[in-house]
XYZ file of C-alpha atoms in Angstrom:
406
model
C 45.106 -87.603 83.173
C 48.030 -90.068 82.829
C 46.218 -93.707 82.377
C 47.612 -95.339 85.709
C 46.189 -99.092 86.584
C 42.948 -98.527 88.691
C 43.996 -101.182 91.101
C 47.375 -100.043 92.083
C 47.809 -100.411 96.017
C 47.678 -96.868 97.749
C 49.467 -96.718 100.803
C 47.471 -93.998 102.520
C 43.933 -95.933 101.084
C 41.057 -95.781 104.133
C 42.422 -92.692 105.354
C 40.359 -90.097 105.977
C 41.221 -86.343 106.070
C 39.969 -83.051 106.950
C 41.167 -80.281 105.229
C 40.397 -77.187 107.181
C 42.925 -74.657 105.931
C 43.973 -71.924 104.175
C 47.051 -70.873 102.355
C 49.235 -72.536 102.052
C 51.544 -75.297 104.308
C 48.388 -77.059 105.868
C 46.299 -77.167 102.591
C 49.458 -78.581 101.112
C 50.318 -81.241 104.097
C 46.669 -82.719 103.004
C 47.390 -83.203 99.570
C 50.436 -84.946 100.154
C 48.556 -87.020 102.110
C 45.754 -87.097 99.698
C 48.339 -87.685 96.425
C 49.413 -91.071 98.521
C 45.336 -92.293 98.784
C 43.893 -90.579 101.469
C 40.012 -89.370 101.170
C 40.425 -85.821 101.453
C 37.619 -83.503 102.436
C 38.247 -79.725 101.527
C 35.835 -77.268 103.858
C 35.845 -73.960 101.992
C 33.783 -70.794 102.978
C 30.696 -70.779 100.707
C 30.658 -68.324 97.672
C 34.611 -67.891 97.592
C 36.212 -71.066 98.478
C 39.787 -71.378 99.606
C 41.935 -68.413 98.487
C 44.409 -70.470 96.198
C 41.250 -70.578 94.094
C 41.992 -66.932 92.527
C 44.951 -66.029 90.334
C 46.196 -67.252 87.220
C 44.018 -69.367 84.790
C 40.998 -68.051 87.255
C 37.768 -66.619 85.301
C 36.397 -65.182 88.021
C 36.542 -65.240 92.251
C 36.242 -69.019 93.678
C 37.131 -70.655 90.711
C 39.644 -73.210 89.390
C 43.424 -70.950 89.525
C 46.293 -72.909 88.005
C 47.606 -73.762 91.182
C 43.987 -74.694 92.592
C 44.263 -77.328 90.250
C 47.198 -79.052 91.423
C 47.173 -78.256 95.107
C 43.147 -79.485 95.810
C 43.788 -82.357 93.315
C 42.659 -85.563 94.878
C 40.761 -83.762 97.082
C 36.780 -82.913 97.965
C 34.810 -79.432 98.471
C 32.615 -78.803 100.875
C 31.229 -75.259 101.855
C 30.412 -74.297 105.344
C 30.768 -71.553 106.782
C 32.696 -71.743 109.891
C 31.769 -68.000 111.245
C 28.334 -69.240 112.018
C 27.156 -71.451 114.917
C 25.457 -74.172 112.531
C 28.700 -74.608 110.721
C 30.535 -74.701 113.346
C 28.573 -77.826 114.643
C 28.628 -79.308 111.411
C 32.177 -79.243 111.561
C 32.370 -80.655 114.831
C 30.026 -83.539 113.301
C 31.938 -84.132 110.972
C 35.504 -84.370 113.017
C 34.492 -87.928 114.455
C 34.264 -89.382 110.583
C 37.889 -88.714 110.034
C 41.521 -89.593 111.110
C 43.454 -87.041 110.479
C 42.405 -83.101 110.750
C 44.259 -80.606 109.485
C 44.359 -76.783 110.598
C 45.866 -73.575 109.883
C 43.477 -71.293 111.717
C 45.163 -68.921 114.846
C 44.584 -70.826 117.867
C 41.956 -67.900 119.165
C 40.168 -67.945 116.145
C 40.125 -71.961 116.494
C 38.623 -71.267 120.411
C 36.318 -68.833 119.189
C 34.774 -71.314 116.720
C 34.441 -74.064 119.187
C 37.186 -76.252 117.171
C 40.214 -75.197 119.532
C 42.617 -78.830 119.271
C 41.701 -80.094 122.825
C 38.176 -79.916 121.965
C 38.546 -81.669 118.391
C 40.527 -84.782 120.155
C 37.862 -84.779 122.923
C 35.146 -85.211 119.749
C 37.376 -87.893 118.441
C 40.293 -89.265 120.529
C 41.570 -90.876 117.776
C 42.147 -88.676 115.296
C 45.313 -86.993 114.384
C 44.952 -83.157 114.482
C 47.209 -81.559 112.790
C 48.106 -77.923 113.919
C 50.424 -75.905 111.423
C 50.022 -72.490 112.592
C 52.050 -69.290 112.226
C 54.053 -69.327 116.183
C 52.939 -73.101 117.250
C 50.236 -72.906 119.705
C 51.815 -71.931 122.783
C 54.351 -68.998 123.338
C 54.223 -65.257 124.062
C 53.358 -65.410 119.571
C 50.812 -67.701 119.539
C 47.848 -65.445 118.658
C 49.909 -63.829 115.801
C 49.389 -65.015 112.164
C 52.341 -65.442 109.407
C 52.513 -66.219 105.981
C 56.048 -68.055 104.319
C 57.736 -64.740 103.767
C 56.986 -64.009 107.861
C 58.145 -67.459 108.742
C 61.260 -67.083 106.533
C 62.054 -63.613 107.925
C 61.345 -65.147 111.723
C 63.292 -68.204 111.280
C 66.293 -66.448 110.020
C 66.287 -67.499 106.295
C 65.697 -64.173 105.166
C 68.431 -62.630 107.344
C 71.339 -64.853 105.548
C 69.776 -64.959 102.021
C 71.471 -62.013 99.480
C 74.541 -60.487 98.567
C 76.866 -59.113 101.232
C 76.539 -55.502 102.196
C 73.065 -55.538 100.909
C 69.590 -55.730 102.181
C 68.352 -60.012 102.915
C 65.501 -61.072 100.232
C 63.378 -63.357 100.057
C 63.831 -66.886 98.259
C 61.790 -66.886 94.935
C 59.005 -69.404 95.783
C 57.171 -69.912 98.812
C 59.620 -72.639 99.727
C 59.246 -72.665 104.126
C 55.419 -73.296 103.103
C 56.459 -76.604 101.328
C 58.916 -77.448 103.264
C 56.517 -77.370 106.497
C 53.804 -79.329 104.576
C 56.371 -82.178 104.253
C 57.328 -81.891 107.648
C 53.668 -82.207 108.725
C 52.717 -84.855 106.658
C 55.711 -86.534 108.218
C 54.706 -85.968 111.354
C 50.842 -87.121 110.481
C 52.267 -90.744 108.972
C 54.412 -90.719 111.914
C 51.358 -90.201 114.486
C 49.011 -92.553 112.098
C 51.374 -95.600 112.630
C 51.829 -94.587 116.711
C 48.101 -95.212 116.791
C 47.359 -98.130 114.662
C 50.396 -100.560 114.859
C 51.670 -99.148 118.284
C 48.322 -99.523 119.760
C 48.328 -95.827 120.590
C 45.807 -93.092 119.967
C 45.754 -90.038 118.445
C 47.680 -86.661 118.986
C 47.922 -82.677 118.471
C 50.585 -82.758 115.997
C 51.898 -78.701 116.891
C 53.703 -77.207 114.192
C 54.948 -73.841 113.850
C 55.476 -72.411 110.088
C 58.508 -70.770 111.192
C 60.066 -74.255 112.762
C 60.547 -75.925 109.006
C 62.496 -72.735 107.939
C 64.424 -72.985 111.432
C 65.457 -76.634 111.471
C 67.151 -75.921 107.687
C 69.971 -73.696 109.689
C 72.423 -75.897 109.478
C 75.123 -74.940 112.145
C 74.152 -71.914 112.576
C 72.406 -72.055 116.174
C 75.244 -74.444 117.103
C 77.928 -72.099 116.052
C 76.494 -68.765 117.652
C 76.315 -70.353 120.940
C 79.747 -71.917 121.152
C 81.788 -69.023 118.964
C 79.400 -66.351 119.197
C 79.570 -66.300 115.438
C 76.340 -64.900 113.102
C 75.934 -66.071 110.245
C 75.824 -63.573 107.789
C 75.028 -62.952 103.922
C 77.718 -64.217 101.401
C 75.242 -64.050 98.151
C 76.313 -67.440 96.054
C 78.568 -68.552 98.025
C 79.029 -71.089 100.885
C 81.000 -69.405 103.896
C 82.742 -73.117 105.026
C 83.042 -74.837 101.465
C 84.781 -73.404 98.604
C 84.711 -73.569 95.691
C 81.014 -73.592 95.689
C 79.021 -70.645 93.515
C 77.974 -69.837 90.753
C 79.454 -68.535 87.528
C 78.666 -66.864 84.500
C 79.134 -68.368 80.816
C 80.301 -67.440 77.244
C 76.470 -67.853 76.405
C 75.381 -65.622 79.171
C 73.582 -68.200 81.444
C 75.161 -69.251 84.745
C 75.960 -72.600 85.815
C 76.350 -73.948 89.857
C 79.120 -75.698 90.864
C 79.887 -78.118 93.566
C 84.182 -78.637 94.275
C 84.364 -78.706 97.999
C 85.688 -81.089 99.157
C 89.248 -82.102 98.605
C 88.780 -84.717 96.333
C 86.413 -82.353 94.140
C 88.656 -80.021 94.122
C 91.600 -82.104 92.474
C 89.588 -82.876 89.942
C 88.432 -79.708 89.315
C 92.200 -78.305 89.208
C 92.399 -81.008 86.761
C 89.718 -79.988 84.565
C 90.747 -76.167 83.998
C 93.699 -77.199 83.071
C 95.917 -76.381 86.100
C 96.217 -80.031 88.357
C 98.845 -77.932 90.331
C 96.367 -75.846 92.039
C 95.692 -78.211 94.384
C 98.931 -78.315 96.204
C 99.121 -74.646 95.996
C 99.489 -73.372 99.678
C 96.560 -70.853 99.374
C 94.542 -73.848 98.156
C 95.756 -76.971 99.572
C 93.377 -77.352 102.448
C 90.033 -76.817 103.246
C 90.500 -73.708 105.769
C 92.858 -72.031 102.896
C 91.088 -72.687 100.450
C 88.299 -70.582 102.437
C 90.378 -68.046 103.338
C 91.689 -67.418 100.194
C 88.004 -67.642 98.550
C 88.065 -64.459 96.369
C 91.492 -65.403 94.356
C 90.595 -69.225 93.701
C 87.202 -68.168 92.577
C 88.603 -65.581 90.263
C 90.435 -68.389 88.697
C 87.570 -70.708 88.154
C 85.237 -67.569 86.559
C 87.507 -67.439 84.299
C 87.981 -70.875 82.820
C 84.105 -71.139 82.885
C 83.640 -67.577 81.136
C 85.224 -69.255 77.757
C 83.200 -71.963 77.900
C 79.158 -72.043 77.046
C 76.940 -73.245 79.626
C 76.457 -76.758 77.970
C 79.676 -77.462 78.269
C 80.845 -76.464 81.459
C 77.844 -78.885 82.793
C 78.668 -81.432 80.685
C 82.504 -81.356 81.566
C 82.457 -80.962 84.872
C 79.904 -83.697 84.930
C 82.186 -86.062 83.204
C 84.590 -85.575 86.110
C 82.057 -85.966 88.324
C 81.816 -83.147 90.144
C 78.221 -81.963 90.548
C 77.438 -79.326 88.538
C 73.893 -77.831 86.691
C 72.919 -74.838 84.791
C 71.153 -72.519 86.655
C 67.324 -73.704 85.293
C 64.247 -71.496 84.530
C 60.748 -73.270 84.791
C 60.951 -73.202 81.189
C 64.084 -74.911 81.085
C 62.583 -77.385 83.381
C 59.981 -78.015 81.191
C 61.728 -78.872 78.282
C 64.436 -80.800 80.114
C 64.411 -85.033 79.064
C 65.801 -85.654 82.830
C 62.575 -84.474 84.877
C 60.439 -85.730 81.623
C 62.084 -89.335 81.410
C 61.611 -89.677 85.381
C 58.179 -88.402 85.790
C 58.878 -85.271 87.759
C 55.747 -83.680 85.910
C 53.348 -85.128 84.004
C 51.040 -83.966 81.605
C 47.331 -83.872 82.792
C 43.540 -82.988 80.801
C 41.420 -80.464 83.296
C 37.844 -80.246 81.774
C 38.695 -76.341 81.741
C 42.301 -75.500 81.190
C 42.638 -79.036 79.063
C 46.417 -80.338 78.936
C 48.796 -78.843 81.467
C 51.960 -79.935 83.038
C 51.606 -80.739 86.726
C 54.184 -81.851 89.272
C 53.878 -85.489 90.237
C 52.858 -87.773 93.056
C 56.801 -87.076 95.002
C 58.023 -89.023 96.228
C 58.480 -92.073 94.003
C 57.765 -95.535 95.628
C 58.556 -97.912 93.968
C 56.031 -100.053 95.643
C 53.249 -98.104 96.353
C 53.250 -95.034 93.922
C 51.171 -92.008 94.717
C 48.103 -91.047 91.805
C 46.902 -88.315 90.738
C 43.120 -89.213 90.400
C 41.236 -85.839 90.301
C 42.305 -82.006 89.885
C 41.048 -79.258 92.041
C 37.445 -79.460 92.663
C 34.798 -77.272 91.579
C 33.453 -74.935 94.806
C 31.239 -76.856 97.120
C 30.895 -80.498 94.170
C 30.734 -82.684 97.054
C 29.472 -80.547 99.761
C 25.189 -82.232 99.363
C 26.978 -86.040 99.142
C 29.807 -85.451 101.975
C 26.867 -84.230 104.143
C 24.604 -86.587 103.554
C 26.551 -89.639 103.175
C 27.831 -89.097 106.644
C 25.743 -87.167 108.596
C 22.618 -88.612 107.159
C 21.371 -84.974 106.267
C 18.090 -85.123 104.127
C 17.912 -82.743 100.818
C 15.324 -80.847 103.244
C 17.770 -79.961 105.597
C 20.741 -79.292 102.973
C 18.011 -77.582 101.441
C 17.304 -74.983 104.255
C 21.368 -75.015 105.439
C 22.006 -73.544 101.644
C 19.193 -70.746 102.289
C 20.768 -69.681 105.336
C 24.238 -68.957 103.320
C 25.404 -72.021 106.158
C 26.625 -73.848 102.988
């Protein structure tokens, strides 16, 4: 682990968090919350833990996957098993020792348990339980369940992502889970300071996985229902800014480039040699220039076809007009920029020993989130979570372990 100063203020510090989710926006939310000093308690179901457990750098089922590591760091494990009627009471014991609780379950699996929302802010008015379920938890989809590539398919992300004329895909990573954790952790801060500096109490915070995906549409709601226009797939490419794609290099990698708006653009007619461009009538405005897409982007392929990929960043740069090469992870991890700020770090796990980890994000400058332990071991803190507050003897943790309750 990176040596960080023990005493550094954590603005989250004296929160207290229940983690009882799966896969993979909810789970997240709480360590964002737990990365910024919140106590996080894990619940996991006994003898295979959370499902982000398997996969790479796992043994064996339940234990310690790559991205177990990073995603329960800072975080607690305790096993119960919610499908039984003593764990389900345990839970609801637990629920009045926390602030914040945090759910993925379907809402009838929730009110089959006992642990529907209204019943866990009637066990502890003010905590902040936090709902991020597939369809929200009221609408003719309630009951249904989703995972990111559902939610990116519902919320139309899927629809406009691709090449035109070909079938939608899929982004790469599992990007509508992470962006709904940050909108839920958002929401949870947001809630938190309602209740303690606005004199309020808690709240359902009801989030929908599809909803983060949704509110990233841009325009495109806006423009349907005044124009009637759909927005459609255009691969690369922007459909109201150009230049803005991507482009292939002597070296055969690709490189992104930003030129759209009119200033951009003069200096990028500037830098491939041909400042004239700009006052060209097919290029000269910002509706032209869209509508004549396909010749001015022929023109720019080929001044950054002679070029490598190093320097077409590094010129265009120099101009300032934003421009990157189009990075792998194992560019990324080689690359002084995220190294020099501290977008990973390097961190020893007793059992995969040094890996590279993304960081605490984002950076305060104030009040910096830690990384202070990696993803538990199944059910480490389950006998002192229990007993330290819910004052359960060994007897009793004793006899809840025979039962296959913990």
């Amino acid at each position: 682990m990176p040596e960080e100063p023990a005493d550094r203020p954590l603005p989250l510090s004296g929160i207290r968090v229940l983690d009882v989710a799966t896969v993979l926006a909810a789970p997240v939310t709480a360590t964002m919350l737990g990365d910024f000093g919140a106590d996080v308690v894990k619940v996991e179901e006994p003898g295979r833990g959370d499902f982000t457990r398997n996969g790479p750098g796992a043994a064996e089922p339940g234990a310690r996957s790559f991205q177990w590591i990073q995603e329960a760091r800072n975080k607690k494990s305790v096993t119960l098993d919610l499908r039984t009627p003593r764990g389900q009471q345990l839970l609801r014991d637990l629920v009045p020792h926390f602030d914040v609780v945090v759910t993925n379950y379907r809402p009838p699996t929730l009110e089959k348990w006992g642990l529907a929302p209204e019943t866990l802010r009637e066990l502890n008015p003010r905590a902040v339980i936090v709902c991020l379920t597939g369809y929200g938890l009221n609408g003719p989809y309630r009951d249904r369940g989703a995972f990111d590539r559902v939610a990116s398919a519902f919320a139309g992300l899927t629809y406009v992502s691709g090449e035109q004329g070909r079938p939608p895909v899929r982004s790469g990573y599992a990007v509508i889970d992470y962006m709904a954790a940050y909108l839920a952790a958002f929401a949870t801060t947001t809630a938190l300071y309602h209740r303690d500096l606005r004199g309020g109490e808690g709240q359902i915070v009801d989030l929908a996985l599809y909803e983060a995906g949704f509110r990233a549409g841009e325009n495109a709601l806006l423009a349907y229902g005044a124009l009637g226009q759909v927005r459609e797939r255009c691969g690369n490419q922007n459909p109201d800014i150009v230049p803005a794609s991507d482009f292939d290099t002597a070296d055969g990698r690709r490189v992104s480039l930003h030129a759209g708006t009119d200033t951009l653009f003069r200096r990028l007619c500037r830098v491939i040699g041909d400042p004239q461009l700009a006052d060209d009538p097919r290029f000269a405005t910002r509706d032209e220039r869209v509508a004549h897409q396909d010749e001015l982007y022929r023109l720019i392929a080929e001044w950054v076809a002679g070029l490598d990929a190093d320097t077409v960043v590094r010129t265009l740069n120099d101009a300032n007009i934003p421009a990157a090469p189009i990075m792998s992870i194992a560019d990324i991890a080689e690359d002084p920029h995220y190294r020099e700020r501290g977008t990973f770090v390097e961190v020893d796990d007793p059992e995969h020993g040094p890996v590279p980890m993304v960081a605490a994000l984002p950076r305060l400058t104030g009040t910096p989130g830690r990384i202070r332990s990696l993803g538990p071991r199944l059910g480490e803190h389950t006998e002192e979570v229990l007993r330290e507050l819910l004052g359960l003897a060994p007897a009793e943790l004793s006899a809840l372990r025979d039962d296959g309750v913990l």
